[in-house]
Short mmCIF file of C-alpha atoms in Angstrom, two decimals:
data_model
loop_
_atom_site.label_atom_id
_atom_site.label_comp_id
_atom_site.label_asym_id
_atom_site.label_seq_id
_atom_site.Cartn_x
_atom_site.Cartn_y
_atom_site.Cartn_z
CA ASN A 98 -24.90 -59.09 13.65
CA MET A 99 -24.57 -55.72 11.96
CA VAL A 100 -23.08 -57.31 8.82
CA MET A 101 -25.71 -60.06 8.76
CA SER A 102 -28.45 -57.42 8.70
CA PHE A 103 -26.96 -55.58 5.70
CA ARG A 104 -28.60 -55.52 2.31
CA VAL A 105 -26.72 -56.18 -0.94
CA SER A 106 -26.10 -52.46 -1.49
CA ASP A 107 -24.67 -52.12 2.03
CA LEU A 108 -22.40 -55.14 1.54
CA GLN A 109 -21.16 -53.77 -1.78
CA MET A 110 -20.38 -50.40 -0.22
CA LEU A 111 -18.45 -52.08 2.60
CA LEU A 112 -16.43 -54.35 0.28
CA GLY A 113 -15.76 -51.48 -2.10
CA PHE A 114 -14.47 -49.41 0.81
CA VAL A 115 -11.70 -51.95 1.52
CA GLY A 116 -10.99 -52.70 -2.16
CA ARG A 117 -12.54 -56.17 -2.24
CA SER A 118 -14.58 -57.61 -5.09
CA LYS A 119 -18.23 -56.47 -5.05
CA SER A 120 -19.52 -59.03 -7.54
CA GLY A 121 -21.46 -62.18 -6.68
CA LEU A 122 -24.63 -63.31 -4.95
CA LYS A 123 -25.67 -62.06 -1.54
CA HIS A 124 -24.40 -65.10 0.37
CA GLU A 125 -20.99 -64.67 -1.29
CA LEU A 126 -20.93 -61.00 -0.30
CA VAL A 127 -21.91 -61.88 3.28
CA THR A 128 -19.19 -64.53 3.49
CA ARG A 129 -16.61 -62.08 2.17
CA ALA A 130 -17.72 -59.38 4.62
CA LEU A 131 -17.63 -61.77 7.59
CA GLN A 132 -14.09 -62.85 6.68
CA LEU A 133 -13.18 -59.19 6.58
CA VAL A 134 -14.61 -58.62 10.09
CA GLN A 135 -12.97 -61.71 11.54
CA PHE A 136 -9.47 -61.33 10.21
CA ASP A 137 -8.82 -58.06 8.37
CA CYS A 138 -10.99 -55.59 10.23
CA SER A 139 -9.27 -52.32 11.17
CA PRO A 140 -10.71 -49.41 13.20
CA GLU A 141 -11.52 -47.64 9.94
CA VAL A 142 -13.47 -50.66 8.66
CA PHE A 143 -15.28 -51.04 12.00
CA LYS A 144 -16.26 -47.37 11.83
CA LYS A 145 -17.57 -47.87 8.29
CA ILE A 146 -19.70 -50.82 9.39
CA LYS A 147 -21.16 -48.75 12.23
CA GLU A 148 -21.85 -45.87 9.82
CA LEU A 149 -23.68 -48.11 7.33
CA TYR A 150 -25.68 -49.71 10.12
CA GLU A 151 -26.71 -46.37 11.63
CA THR A 152 -27.60 -44.93 8.21
CA ARG A 153 -29.89 -47.81 7.40
CA TYR A 154 -31.80 -47.85 10.70
CA ASN A 155 -31.96 -44.09 11.06
CA LYS A 156 -33.71 -43.91 7.68
CA LYS A 157 -36.07 -46.65 8.74
CA SER A 158 -37.01 -44.92 11.97
CA SER A 159 -36.86 -41.28 10.92
CA ASP A 160 -40.59 -40.83 11.70
CA VAL A 161 -40.34 -42.47 15.12
CA ALA A 162 -39.97 -40.18 18.13
CA GLN A 163 -36.82 -40.39 20.19
CA PRO A 164 -37.18 -42.49 23.36
CA PRO A 165 -37.59 -40.64 26.67
CA PRO A 166 -34.72 -40.15 29.07
CA PRO A 167 -33.54 -43.30 30.84
CA GLN A 168 -35.08 -42.38 34.21
CA HIS A 169 -38.59 -42.12 32.73
CA ARG A 170 -38.33 -44.90 30.12
CA ALA A 171 -39.89 -47.61 32.28
CA GLU A 172 -42.86 -45.45 33.06
CA ALA A 173 -43.41 -44.15 29.50
CA LEU A 174 -43.10 -47.38 27.54
CA PRO A 175 -43.31 -51.04 28.35
CA LEU A 176 -40.00 -52.94 28.19
CA HIS A 177 -41.08 -54.84 25.12
CA SER A 178 -42.58 -51.90 23.26
CA SER A 179 -39.32 -50.92 21.63
CA TYR A 180 -39.34 -54.17 19.62
CA GLU A 181 -41.55 -55.04 16.74
CA ARG A 182 -44.00 -57.84 17.35
CA GLY A 183 -42.44 -61.17 16.46
CA SER A 184 -38.99 -59.66 15.80
CA ALA A 185 -35.77 -59.58 17.78
CA VAL A 186 -34.47 -56.50 15.96
CA PRO A 187 -35.09 -53.12 17.63
CA ARG A 188 -36.89 -50.47 15.61
CA THR A 189 -34.32 -47.87 16.68
CA LEU A 190 -30.62 -48.13 17.31
CA PRO A 191 -29.94 -48.56 21.06
CA THR A 192 -28.75 -45.37 22.69
CA THR A 193 -26.21 -47.18 24.86
CA ASN A 194 -22.72 -45.86 24.16
CA ILE A 195 -20.47 -48.68 22.94
CA ASP A 196 -16.71 -48.45 23.16
CA TYR A 197 -16.02 -49.80 19.69
CA PRO A 198 -12.19 -49.61 19.86
CA ALA A 199 -12.23 -51.53 23.13
CA LEU A 200 -14.61 -54.10 21.67
CA TYR A 201 -12.37 -54.35 18.62
CA GLY A 202 -9.32 -54.98 20.78
CA LYS A 203 -11.07 -57.61 22.90
CA TYR A 204 -12.33 -59.40 19.83
CA LEU A 205 -8.81 -59.80 18.44
CA ASN A 206 -7.29 -61.06 21.67
CA GLY A 207 -7.66 -64.59 20.34
CA LEU A 208 -5.20 -63.81 17.53
CA GLY A 209 -2.79 -62.05 19.83
CA ARG A 210 -1.98 -59.40 17.22
CA LEU A 211 -3.63 -56.70 15.14
CA PRO A 212 -4.12 -57.20 11.42
CA PRO A 213 -2.34 -54.97 8.91
CA LYS A 214 -3.51 -51.38 8.88
CA VAL A 215 -4.50 -49.80 5.57
CA ALA A 216 -2.09 -47.00 4.71
CA LYS A 217 -3.57 -43.54 4.12
CA PRO A 218 -3.06 -42.21 1.51
CA GLU A 219 -2.71 -45.35 -0.52
CA VAL A 220 0.62 -46.86 -1.43
CA ARG A 221 1.11 -47.43 -5.17
CA LEU A 222 3.42 -49.96 -6.79
CA VAL A 223 5.13 -49.48 -10.14
CA LYS A 224 3.71 -51.30 -13.14
CA LEU A 225 5.77 -54.30 -14.20
CA PRO A 226 6.03 -54.94 -17.97
CA PHE A 227 6.07 -58.72 -17.55
CA TYR A 228 2.91 -58.75 -15.37
CA THR A 229 -0.57 -57.64 -16.45
CA THR A 230 -2.85 -57.07 -13.45
CA LEU A 231 -6.25 -58.76 -13.75
CA ASP A 232 -7.64 -58.21 -10.22
CA GLU A 233 -6.50 -56.53 -7.02
CA LEU A 234 -7.14 -59.04 -4.24
CA LEU A 235 -5.68 -56.91 -1.44
CA LYS A 236 -4.66 -53.28 -1.69
CA PRO A 237 -1.17 -52.39 -0.41
CA THR A 238 -1.52 -52.74 3.37
CA GLU A 239 1.05 -51.70 5.93
CA LEU A 240 2.84 -54.35 8.01
CA VAL A 241 2.33 -53.15 11.59
CA PRO A 242 4.60 -54.58 14.32
CA GLN A 243 2.66 -55.97 17.28
CA ASN A 244 5.47 -55.95 19.86
CA ASN A 245 9.12 -55.06 20.32
CA GLU A 246 10.40 -58.31 18.87
CA LYS A 247 12.61 -58.12 15.80
CA LEU A 248 10.77 -60.95 14.04
CA GLN A 249 7.13 -60.16 13.28
CA GLU A 250 4.25 -62.09 11.70
CA SER A 251 1.30 -60.63 9.80
CA PRO A 252 -1.60 -62.83 8.62
CA CYS A 253 -3.92 -62.32 5.69
CA ILE A 254 -6.97 -64.39 4.71
CA PHE A 255 -8.86 -64.31 1.42
CA ALA A 256 -10.81 -66.52 -0.98
CA LEU A 257 -10.85 -66.65 -4.76
CA THR A 258 -14.04 -66.22 -6.75
CA PRO A 259 -15.12 -68.96 -9.20
CA ARG A 260 -14.19 -66.72 -12.12
CA GLN A 261 -10.67 -66.22 -10.78
CA VAL A 262 -10.26 -69.96 -10.20
CA GLU A 263 -11.27 -70.66 -13.81
CA LEU A 264 -8.82 -68.08 -15.13
CA ILE A 265 -5.98 -69.83 -13.31
CA ARG A 266 -6.98 -73.35 -14.29
CA ASN A 267 -7.54 -72.52 -17.97
CA SER A 268 -4.33 -70.50 -18.42
CA ARG A 269 -1.42 -71.94 -20.36
CA GLU A 270 1.81 -73.11 -18.75
CA LEU A 271 4.92 -70.97 -19.13
CA GLN A 272 6.94 -73.98 -18.01
CA PRO A 273 5.99 -77.27 -16.36
CA GLY A 274 4.02 -76.49 -13.20
CA VAL A 275 3.99 -72.69 -13.71
CA LYS A 276 0.74 -71.14 -14.94
CA SER A 277 0.67 -67.84 -16.79
CA VAL A 278 -2.22 -66.57 -14.59
CA GLN A 279 -0.96 -66.34 -11.02
CA VAL A 280 -1.71 -64.98 -7.57
CA VAL A 281 1.35 -62.96 -6.56
CA LEU A 282 2.42 -61.15 -3.41
CA ARG A 283 4.19 -57.80 -3.81
CA ILE A 284 6.04 -55.96 -1.03
CA CYS A 285 7.37 -52.41 -1.06
CA TYR A 286 8.25 -49.49 1.22
CA THR A 287 5.31 -47.65 2.76
CA ASP A 288 5.85 -44.45 0.79
CA THR A 289 2.97 -42.57 -0.80
CA SER A 290 5.03 -39.89 -2.56
CA SER A 291 5.51 -41.92 -5.76
CA PRO A 292 4.95 -45.43 -7.18
CA GLN A 293 7.20 -47.85 -5.33
CA GLU A 294 9.37 -50.65 -6.65
CA ASP A 295 9.28 -54.10 -5.07
CA GLN A 296 11.44 -54.25 -1.95
CA TYR A 297 11.68 -57.14 0.50
CA PRO A 298 12.01 -56.56 4.27
CA PRO A 299 14.82 -58.34 6.15
CA ASN A 300 14.31 -61.98 7.17
CA ILE A 301 11.29 -62.37 4.92
CA ALA A 302 9.41 -65.67 4.79
CA VAL A 303 5.98 -66.31 3.26
CA LYS A 304 3.75 -69.18 4.36
CA VAL A 305 0.69 -70.13 2.31
CA ASN A 306 -1.80 -72.30 4.19
CA HIS A 307 0.56 -74.95 5.63
CA SER A 308 3.68 -74.60 3.44
CA TYR A 309 6.41 -72.04 2.91
CA CYS A 310 6.86 -70.74 -0.61
CA SER A 311 10.18 -69.99 -2.25
CA VAL A 312 11.46 -66.42 -2.24
CA PRO A 313 14.14 -65.25 -4.73
CA GLY A 314 17.64 -65.45 -3.24
CA TYR A 315 20.66 -63.18 -3.59
CA TYR A 316 22.76 -62.65 -6.71
CA PRO A 317 26.45 -63.23 -5.95
CA SER A 318 28.67 -60.22 -6.55
CA ASN A 319 31.89 -60.57 -8.58
CA LYS A 320 33.30 -57.28 -7.29
CA PRO A 321 35.24 -57.32 -4.02
CA GLY A 322 33.64 -55.37 -1.21
CA VAL A 323 30.23 -55.17 -2.93
CA GLU A 324 27.33 -56.82 -1.12
CA PRO A 325 25.24 -59.30 -3.13
CA LYS A 326 21.93 -57.95 -4.39
CA ARG A 327 18.55 -59.59 -4.09
CA PRO A 328 16.09 -59.42 -7.00
CA CYS A 329 12.82 -58.23 -5.47
CA ARG A 330 10.13 -59.69 -7.68
CA PRO A 331 6.47 -60.62 -7.19
CA ILE A 332 6.24 -63.86 -5.21
CA ASN A 333 4.14 -66.53 -6.92
CA LEU A 334 1.72 -68.17 -4.44
CA THR A 335 -0.44 -70.08 -6.92
CA ASN A 336 0.96 -73.60 -6.44
CA LEU A 337 0.27 -73.56 -2.68
CA MET A 338 -3.24 -72.10 -2.81
CA TYR A 339 -6.63 -73.77 -2.76
CA LEU A 340 -8.08 -73.32 -6.24
CA SER A 341 -11.64 -73.40 -4.93
CA ALA A 342 -13.97 -71.38 -2.75
CA ALA A 343 -11.97 -72.40 0.33
CA THR A 344 -10.25 -69.73 2.39
CA ASN A 345 -6.50 -69.27 1.93
CA ARG A 346 -4.33 -68.06 4.79
CA ILE A 347 -1.08 -66.23 4.06
CA THR A 348 1.41 -65.37 6.80
CA VAL A 349 4.27 -62.96 6.12
CA THR A 350 7.22 -63.17 8.50
CA TRP A 351 9.47 -60.11 8.42
CA GLY A 352 12.19 -58.34 10.34
CA ASN A 353 11.26 -55.14 12.16
CA TYR A 354 14.29 -52.85 11.90
CA GLY A 355 12.67 -49.43 11.71
CA LYS A 356 11.51 -49.27 8.08
CA SER A 357 7.84 -49.61 7.18
CA TYR A 358 6.66 -52.03 4.49
CA SER A 359 3.34 -52.69 2.75
CA VAL A 360 2.07 -55.86 1.06
CA GLY A 361 -0.48 -56.37 -1.70
CA LEU A 362 -2.08 -59.37 -3.41
CA TYR A 363 -2.82 -59.41 -7.14
CA LEU A 364 -4.18 -61.76 -9.76
CA VAL A 365 -1.85 -61.28 -12.74
CA ARG A 366 -0.99 -62.74 -16.13
CA GLN A 367 2.75 -63.19 -16.62
CA MET A 368 4.06 -62.24 -20.07
CA THR A 369 7.11 -63.53 -21.94
CA SER A 370 9.80 -61.53 -23.74
CA ALA A 371 8.44 -62.78 -27.09
CA GLU A 372 4.98 -61.40 -26.25
CA LEU A 373 6.42 -58.05 -25.21
CA LEU A 374 8.46 -57.91 -28.43
CA GLN A 375 5.35 -58.55 -30.51
CA ARG A 376 3.49 -55.81 -28.64
CA LEU A 377 6.39 -53.43 -29.21
CA LYS A 378 6.37 -54.21 -32.94
CA THR A 379 2.64 -53.47 -33.01
CA ILE A 380 2.50 -50.17 -31.14
CA GLY A 381 6.10 -48.98 -30.78
CA ILE A 382 7.45 -48.41 -34.31
CA LYS A 383 8.50 -44.83 -35.06
CA HIS A 384 7.95 -43.79 -38.68
CA PRO A 385 11.13 -43.39 -40.78
CA GLU A 386 10.26 -39.78 -41.64
CA LEU A 387 10.01 -38.89 -37.94
CA CYS A 388 13.38 -40.54 -37.32
CA LYS A 389 14.84 -38.62 -40.26
CA ALA A 390 13.54 -35.35 -38.78
CA LEU A 391 15.22 -36.29 -35.49
CA VAL A 392 18.53 -36.81 -37.31
CA LYS A 393 18.26 -33.35 -38.88
CA GLU A 394 17.52 -31.86 -35.50
CA LYS A 395 20.59 -33.51 -34.01
CA LEU A 396 22.85 -32.21 -36.79
CA ARG A 397 21.37 -28.74 -36.98
CA LEU A 398 24.07 -26.09 -36.62
CA ASP A 399 24.17 -24.61 -33.17
CA PRO A 400 24.73 -20.81 -33.48
CA ASP A 401 26.65 -20.82 -30.19
CA SER A 402 29.00 -23.56 -31.34
CA GLU A 403 32.12 -22.79 -33.37
CA ILE A 404 32.36 -26.34 -34.71
CA ALA A 405 29.84 -27.40 -37.35
CA THR A 406 28.73 -31.03 -37.22
CA THR A 407 28.56 -32.48 -40.71
CA GLY A 408 27.60 -36.03 -39.75
CA VAL A 409 27.21 -38.56 -36.97
CA ARG A 410 28.22 -42.19 -37.09
CA VAL A 411 25.87 -44.94 -35.91
CA SER A 412 26.95 -48.55 -35.51
CA LEU A 413 24.84 -51.39 -36.85
CA ILE A 414 26.22 -53.70 -34.17
CA CYS A 415 24.26 -54.23 -30.93
CA PRO A 416 26.30 -53.08 -27.89
CA LEU A 417 24.77 -55.88 -25.80
CA VAL A 418 25.82 -58.97 -27.75
CA LYS A 419 28.18 -57.53 -30.42
CA MET A 420 26.01 -58.86 -33.22
CA ARG A 421 24.26 -57.12 -36.10
CA LEU A 422 21.01 -55.42 -35.09
CA SER A 423 17.76 -57.15 -35.99
CA VAL A 424 15.16 -54.95 -34.21
CA PRO A 425 16.86 -51.58 -33.51
CA CYS A 426 15.31 -49.75 -30.59
CA ARG A 427 16.08 -47.16 -27.92
CA ALA A 428 14.19 -45.20 -25.27
CA GLU A 429 12.39 -42.05 -26.33
CA THR A 430 14.13 -40.24 -23.49
CA CYS A 431 17.61 -41.13 -24.79
CA ALA A 432 19.54 -38.28 -26.44
CA HIS A 433 21.60 -40.54 -28.76
CA LEU A 434 20.78 -42.06 -32.16
CA GLN A 435 22.60 -45.32 -31.43
CA CYS A 436 20.23 -48.29 -30.99
CA PHE A 437 20.37 -51.66 -29.28
CA ASP A 438 18.60 -54.88 -30.19
CA ALA A 439 15.11 -55.17 -28.67
CA VAL A 440 15.18 -58.99 -28.77
CA PHE A 441 18.21 -59.35 -26.50
CA TYR A 442 17.24 -56.36 -24.35
CA LEU A 443 13.88 -57.90 -23.45
CA GLN A 444 15.39 -61.34 -22.87
CA MET A 445 17.98 -59.92 -20.48
CA ASN A 446 15.37 -57.97 -18.51
CA GLU A 447 13.16 -61.05 -18.33
CA LYS A 448 15.91 -62.86 -16.43
CA LYS A 449 17.27 -59.92 -14.43
CA PRO A 450 15.16 -56.76 -14.72
CA THR A 451 17.21 -53.56 -14.68
CA TRP A 452 15.71 -51.60 -17.63
CA MET A 453 18.86 -49.52 -18.14
CA CYS A 454 20.00 -48.34 -21.58
CA PRO A 455 23.26 -50.12 -22.56
CA VAL A 456 24.39 -47.05 -24.52
CA CYS A 457 23.97 -44.16 -22.06
CA ASP A 458 23.32 -46.17 -18.85
CA LYS A 459 20.11 -44.25 -18.12
CA PRO A 460 16.64 -45.69 -17.39
CA ALA A 461 14.98 -47.18 -20.46
CA PRO A 462 11.67 -48.69 -19.26
CA TYR A 463 9.52 -50.77 -21.56
CA ASP A 464 6.76 -48.20 -22.00
CA GLN A 465 9.32 -45.70 -23.36
CA LEU A 466 10.94 -48.01 -25.93
CA ILE A 467 10.57 -47.25 -29.64
CA ILE A 468 11.67 -49.14 -32.75
CA ASP A 469 13.70 -46.90 -35.11
CA GLY A 470 11.90 -47.20 -38.46
CA LEU A 471 14.67 -45.43 -40.37
CA LEU A 472 17.43 -47.68 -39.05
CA SER A 473 15.27 -50.76 -39.68
CA LYS A 474 15.02 -49.72 -43.32
CA ILE A 475 18.77 -49.08 -43.51
CA LEU A 476 19.53 -52.55 -42.15
CA THR A 477 17.66 -54.15 -45.06
CA GLU A 478 19.36 -51.94 -47.67
CA CYS A 479 22.91 -52.02 -46.28
CA GLU A 480 24.06 -55.57 -45.69
CA ASP A 481 27.80 -55.18 -46.35
CA ALA A 482 28.66 -52.53 -43.74
CA ASP A 483 28.71 -52.45 -39.94
CA GLU A 484 28.51 -48.69 -39.60
CA ILE A 485 26.73 -45.78 -41.28
CA GLU A 486 26.95 -42.02 -41.16
CA TYR A 487 23.96 -39.70 -41.00
CA LEU A 488 24.40 -36.45 -42.91
CA VAL A 489 22.92 -33.02 -42.22
CA ASP A 490 20.15 -33.43 -44.80
CA GLY A 491 18.94 -36.64 -43.16
CA SER A 492 20.51 -38.93 -45.74
CA TRP A 493 23.04 -41.63 -44.88
CA CYS A 494 26.02 -43.42 -46.37
CA PRO A 495 27.70 -46.69 -45.40
CA ILE A 496 31.15 -46.70 -43.84
CA ARG A 497 33.33 -49.57 -44.96
CA ALA A 498 35.97 -51.08 -42.76
CA GLU A 499 39.53 -49.75 -43.10
CA LYS A 500 40.86 -53.05 -44.44
CA GLU A 501 38.26 -53.02 -47.18
CA ARG A 502 39.35 -49.54 -48.26
CA SER A 503 43.03 -50.53 -48.43
CA CYS A 504 44.72 -52.30 -51.35
CA SER A 505 43.29 -55.70 -52.14
CA PRO A 506 44.05 -58.28 -54.92
CA GLN A 507 40.79 -57.32 -56.63
CA CYS A 508 41.99 -53.71 -57.18
CA PRO A 509 43.68 -52.93 -60.52
CA ILE A 510 47.45 -52.38 -60.35
CA LEU A 511 48.98 -49.37 -62.05
CA VAL A 512 52.39 -50.24 -63.57
CA LEU A 513 54.72 -47.29 -63.97
CA GLY A 514 56.80 -47.07 -67.11
CA VAL A 515 54.43 -48.88 -69.47
CA PRO A 516 54.05 -47.06 -72.78
CA PRO A 517 50.61 -46.48 -74.22
CA HIS A 518 51.32 -49.05 -76.96
CA PRO A 519 53.12 -52.37 -76.61
CA ILE A 520 56.86 -52.29 -77.35
CA ALA A 521 57.66 -54.21 -80.50
CA SER A 522 61.05 -55.40 -79.32
CA PRO A 523 62.53 -55.27 -75.84
CA ILE A 524 65.65 -53.32 -75.06
CA PRO A 525 68.71 -55.42 -75.72
CA GLY A 526 70.10 -56.95 -72.60
CA SER A 527 67.10 -56.08 -70.49
CA SER A 528 64.98 -59.17 -71.06
CA ASP A 529 66.09 -60.71 -67.76
CA VAL A 530 65.26 -57.56 -65.85
CA ASN A 531 61.86 -57.23 -67.53
CA GLY A 532 61.10 -60.80 -66.72
CA LEU A 533 61.83 -60.25 -63.04
CA LEU A 534 59.71 -57.09 -62.80
CA ALA A 535 56.64 -58.58 -64.39
CA THR A 536 53.54 -59.76 -62.55
CA PRO A 537 54.22 -61.92 -59.48
CA ASN A 538 53.05 -65.15 -61.04
CA GLY A 539 54.85 -64.44 -64.29
CA ASN A 540 51.72 -64.98 -66.36
CA GLY A 541 49.02 -62.59 -67.46
CA GLU A 542 45.45 -63.10 -66.40
CA ASN A 543 43.02 -64.78 -68.81
CA GLY A 544 45.89 -65.95 -71.01
CA LYS A 545 46.98 -62.42 -71.97
CA ALA A 546 50.64 -61.51 -72.15
CA PRO A 547 51.80 -59.59 -69.08
CA ALA A 548 52.80 -55.97 -69.56
CA ASP A 549 56.53 -55.28 -69.73
CA VAL A 550 57.92 -53.22 -66.89
CA VAL A 551 60.64 -50.73 -67.70
CA ASP A 552 63.12 -49.95 -64.94
CA LEU A 553 63.28 -46.14 -64.96
CA THR A 554 66.46 -46.15 -62.85
CA LEU A 555 68.52 -47.56 -65.67
CA ASP A 556 69.60 -45.89 -68.87
CA SER A 557 71.01 -47.45 -72.03
CA SER A 558 74.65 -46.94 -71.03
CA SER A 559 74.25 -48.50 -67.60
CA SER A 560 72.40 -51.37 -69.19
CA GLU A 561 75.35 -52.09 -71.49
CA GLU A 562 77.80 -51.86 -68.57
CA ASP A 563 75.76 -54.29 -66.57
CA GLU A 564 75.75 -56.69 -69.50
CA GLU A 565 79.54 -56.60 -69.69
CA GLU A 566 79.88 -57.17 -65.94
CA ASP A 567 77.54 -60.12 -66.12
CA GLU A 568 79.67 -61.70 -68.91
CA GLU A 569 82.83 -61.32 -66.79
CA GLU A 570 81.21 -63.03 -63.79
CA ASP A 571 80.18 -66.04 -65.86
CA ASP A 572 83.60 -67.63 -65.37
CA ASP A 573 83.47 -67.55 -61.55
CA ASP A 574 79.77 -68.36 -60.98
CA GLU A 575 77.85 -71.43 -61.97
CA GLY A 576 75.31 -69.41 -63.92
CA PRO A 577 74.33 -65.85 -64.67
CA GLN A 578 72.87 -63.98 -61.67
CA PRO A 579 70.78 -61.04 -62.87
CA LYS A 580 71.12 -57.99 -60.63
CA ARG A 581 67.87 -56.43 -59.28
CA ARG A 582 68.09 -52.69 -59.07
CA CYS A 583 64.43 -52.15 -58.13
CA SER A 584 62.29 -54.18 -55.74
CA TYR A 585 58.79 -55.40 -56.56
CA GLU A 586 57.11 -52.88 -54.32
CA LYS A 587 59.06 -49.98 -55.81
CA GLY A 588 57.79 -50.58 -59.31
CA LEU A 589 54.11 -51.04 -58.40
CA VAL A 590 51.65 -48.56 -56.97
CA SER A 591 48.09 -49.31 -55.96
CA ALA A 592 45.42 -47.64 -58.03
CA CYS A 593 42.89 -47.77 -55.20
#
């Protein structure tokens, strides 16, 4: 009766006090307030209703004298004189003392349990990058056990506004049957010291109207002796709800093992990793000059250090997938210059959110990510190297792989013993030796005659002796066998 007598301003104050929507016509506000009284009314809310009621009628009857004491009331005024003619509403609030807590308890005997109690001060949940909050349907409310049983149930009743229903119906589908605008349930510890991450209580089950909704299961652990972990994410209730003005009833079943939990309902828009990447490219790029100044700061000589740092190497390969970086990023709180690929980082956190830097293993949340503008520019200019080195002046140079810096067939070969001008006639008796010490294929490139190689280990006398020995061995062997006094590797030295 108190709520039914409220004006629009009173109803808005009451709904705003409990965090409900204050928009709509008067009959919508009345319906919302009555649902609050019937199912979600706490002693604090009941006290607020009484306060609004008293404030309104005290203002209305401020010029009316207080009624006489009870023993003289019948003699001073007629019984019906305290009521306006033709009205059943008293002009002044009755002076009878009402035990509101007792009335509150009797009223809820039909449910057999008390509704959740609003935590004071308020519990706050951390912001999730993949969820944009559109409306807060129910502020974080503590799950209060009603008895000594280990398994508890806590109900919650609410209705969507026409605007909220349209937002859900007109939203696009992330996948078949899953809308991007959703009603989600979030659960966390009842801790007001800092924003809380999602945390499920033991034996959790969520029933929406007449059906149970799916709750994320446990991730199996590959390490022996390590318990499997459960990803605590917002629970999507949209598919089981009435997308109309009808009332939805949600029942949370949970295990009471000493820890206190709070639940909240939110209308959210779920984002994809591609959308977050596009937002990061729009607002998260750090200018190349700022990145260059950071490099100089890192390499600045520390007066307390005896070792001067002349450069720092940075890999162009992503540590997550071992592929070349496409969108180099890191957290602003990271102390290193090494980057990881934003594309794969966001995709991995979309499937299993951890938000930990793969380089230093420290927290790297989305709102602290930056795209390195200097390294992005380097990636476009340096396509033939997988690593670079930053120098003290902020410049950089590519670092080639070791095998590329070693001798390769494309490098020119320096032949020892070649005179500056071609020899007109070879040394007698050394034609066979020169032929063996020429280029490996025996032919010069591009049709040019190969350069003659002179064996520096032989002199003219030894050459003549070798020729005589070869003539003596002709009788025993089938053919002449030229003797190699210097291997191929000994006569050639790389010019690289």
